[in-house]
Amino acid sequence: MAKWVYSFGDGKAEGNAGMKDLLGGKGANLAEMSNLGLPVPPGFSITTEVCSYFYERGNSYPTDLKPAIDSALTTIGARANATLGDPNRPLLVSVRSGARVSMPGMMDTVLNLGLNAQTTEGLAKLTEPRFAYDSYRRFIQMYSAVVLGLEHSFFEEILDTEKELKGAELDTDLGADDLRNIASLFKDCVREKLGRPFPEDVHEQLWGAIGAVFGSWQSPRAKTYRRLHDIPEEWGTAVTVQTMVFGNRGATSATGVAFTRDPATGEKLLYGEFLINAQGEDVVAGIRTPQPISKVVRERQSGKRPSLEEAMPQTFTELQAICAKLEVHYRDMQDLEFTVQEGKLFMLQTRSGKRTAEAAVKIAVDMEREGLIDKKVAVGRIEPAALDQLLHPTLDPDAEKELIAMGLAASPGAATGEIAFTADEAEKVAAERRDVILVRTETSPEDIHGMHAARGILTARGGMTSHAAVVARGMGRPCVSGAGMIKIDAKNGVMTAGKHTLKRGDVITIDGATGSVYNGRVGLRQPELTGDFGVLMAWADAIRRLKVRTNADTPDDASTARKFGAEGIGLCRTEHMFFDNDRIVAVRQMILADAESDRKAALAKLLPMQRQDFEGIFRAMEGLPVTIRLLDPPLHEFLPQDDEEIAAVARAAGGDPAKLRARAIALHEANPMLGHRGVRLGITYPEIYEMQARAILEAALNVEKAGGKPVQLEIMVPLVAWKAELDRMKERIDAVAAQIRKERGRIPDYLLGTMIELPRAALQAGEIAKTAQFFSFGTNDLTQTTIGISRDDAGMFLMDYLNKGVLTRDPFVTIDTEGVGELVRIAAERGRRSRPGLKLGICGEHGGDPDSIRFCHDSGLDYVSCSPFRVPVARLAAAQAALASVKNID
Ligand code: PEP
Ligand code: MG
């Protein structure tokens, strides 16, 4: 026979903490606390299997559930010395839902169940009348709202009218008779609204509440919550029924919540709040301001009212001992609820406490030092994505702020600076060493220099995968995108945000973690990368197998990434170097040249600039591997777009605007993802790749000659689809190398490899690997080309897909394992079959995503490469991937 009901209390329990699947998190932990001998009011949990039964059999219960509940009621009645429905010794219970994981989308709690006209009179005699009638009217209101589905406002109105009639300002000004009268009016209201009376039968009340909990599992808000948090429907919820204890029985009673450590900072002290003479919901409701639990916290907050430590020293000591016991037992920071009833302490809940990233790191490191957990557990405790919070400046939480607009939280971190409306303006302001925020309707590749110069970026249009958002994340610049209420008039140098009008040079502050835009300067806090953070990262490094590199195009980015622990550059995109003001002219001359000789002349101007770029990067990387990708984007991206710009460029270059316009049109790629770009550009204009190869090789020689460590060079050809393409490029590059050897007497070692970013390349990996010495998976393009949706198009409707549940993950964030991932696995396997030991990495945006990193670990890649600010996230995720795969083998 199945066991449907598990009781707890009085120092023993039928369940334990390991039974969350069956008893729900709350029920399992109450059982565990009972087993530990802690003061837990007796109760019982109805299992999640009853919930499944309920839904499988048309909202009915197993026939043997009723006797099981009756028997459990008898047990807790004996423990509490009370009986449900007995006017002389009424048992009152709370009824709560409890899924395996905490689910705020579920049913609220019902308190004081078991009160009716008779038991309330009985309670009045046992305690005092005002308390009894107040409990009764609260119960009717709560039960009616949660179980009977009536609106709270009906009851609030009655309460307000009565208060007015009595001239009472606060609920506490109402006397026993008033409250009895209100309870009766509440019952009239139920009868009027529902056409049937409020249940007087206490068993009917109980079954009503149980049914409401199970029913709430399929409520729209629970369904939404489940979908958003990947919680399977089959899990079901448990119901926990527990004897009431009262924190509102006068000055020696209280109720509160406590954390065993400070959830914001991780500091080891009893943290939390309580209220004297109050019931649970009063603490969270915010009507009365709760007092801190510990004296030190009260002193820090300069609080006037006493802490629990001062007001109830004995209870505090007892609570402190229980907290210590629970922490050692669970080996994690606990978040608990307690009630003091006339001087006696009761524990109502314990669970692992939610915490900020800062607290998570400190607690993990402290607990390892205290011997509570080992290093692997400590590393496994931190949510990699949460580390982001620690790597960027954040807003000073105490600073005053004036919110003027909201957009999308596109790239984390806070930044403050003067408004600039164009990339050039931004660069100029930054050159004068003033902080600047680039404000654009939307950004394009031509804005890169301004985005780089800016502290942060704000756009009025564009989603999470807009150009501004993607590039800002890559650069580690805070970004708020799609702030639709902002109107920008760049020509006149003004923007409006609601009633605010701001001019060029005015100061704003943005918070890319929340999408907020503030007027004026708001104080910032700088990130701390040493201390506990450094300790934890070192532990992660000792565990992981995957190497972590960075995507960096400048010496600055390279240095930032090294500070964050990057072990090389996995992708240096060379095209960004061409957008600088002093280069774009030569780039355009190169593109517009009709004859090869003209093109070569323009390239000769670019060569020293490129060489200098690479020297800076190699110096910053001090002998670590650096993968440099040869030019990738279609050439039209470098050409002016509108007539005004075309005229300006033609003037500067001394050319004919009509010819320039014709050229721009001829070069325009209808589908900018594919076609005439990447290696195909290298095939039609081999001089470009030759110039780049020369710049790379000479730079490596120069750095070495100047005493720098020899760089581990990897030259990478983009967008290869056919082995023959790579073969041709290899011939050209090797020829350049041979030429340099002749000129300089030697050449640096280098590997030649390719990106795998087209499905054809993935399938042909066995062939391509005969030439390529390494592969780097370009999962940005591979995702676009595999699923047939471009990143730019994807934004809006992917959101819609995610909302509708068509997709559970955004494939541009997390590798789509069934399509893109399958191609990665195929390419890895075929590539290594023809070239054992072939070096494999990933340099698409996915390289910084924890779930994708797990996939890369499992697929046998050698490294992931991500933007500098994601490097610590990737180091941690790589360690967790290694821990998870070891666990799977065990
Ligand atoms: C890629 O396609 O994944 C890649 C890294 O190249 P890009 O994003 O520059 O196209
Ligand atoms: Mg690409």
Coordinates of N, CA, C and O and ligand atoms in Angstrom, one line a residue, residues 629 632 677 719 755 757 778 780-781, ligand 2:
R629 N 42.7 36.1 -37.0 CA 41.9 35.8 -38.2 C 42.1 36.8 -39.3 O 42.0 38.0 -39.1
D632 N 37.6 39.3 -42.7 CA 36.4 38.5 -42.8 C 35.2 39.2 -43.5 O 34.5 38.6 -44.3
R677 N 32.9 37.1 -49.1 CA 33.5 37.5 -47.9 C 34.4 36.4 -47.3 O 34.4 35.3 -48.0
L719 N 35.5 31.4 -42.8 CA 34.4 31.0 -43.7 C 34.8 30.0 -44.8 O 34.2 30.0 -45.8
M755 N 38.4 28.5 -39.5 CA 37.2 28.5 -38.7 C 36.3 27.5 -39.3 O 36.3 27.3 -40.5
E757 N 32.6 27.4 -39.6 CA 31.4 28.2 -39.3 C 30.3 28.0 -40.4 O 29.4 28.8 -40.5
G778 N 33.2 28.7 -35.3 CA 32.6 30.0 -35.3 C 31.1 29.8 -35.1 O 30.4 29.7 -36.1
N780 N 28.8 31.5 -34.1 CA 27.8 32.6 -34.5 C 27.3 32.3 -35.9 O 26.1 32.2 -36.1
D781 N 28.2 32.2 -36.8 CA 27.8 32.0 -38.2 C 27.2 30.5 -38.4 O 26.3 30.3 -39.1
Ligands
MG2 MG 31.9 34.3 -38.4

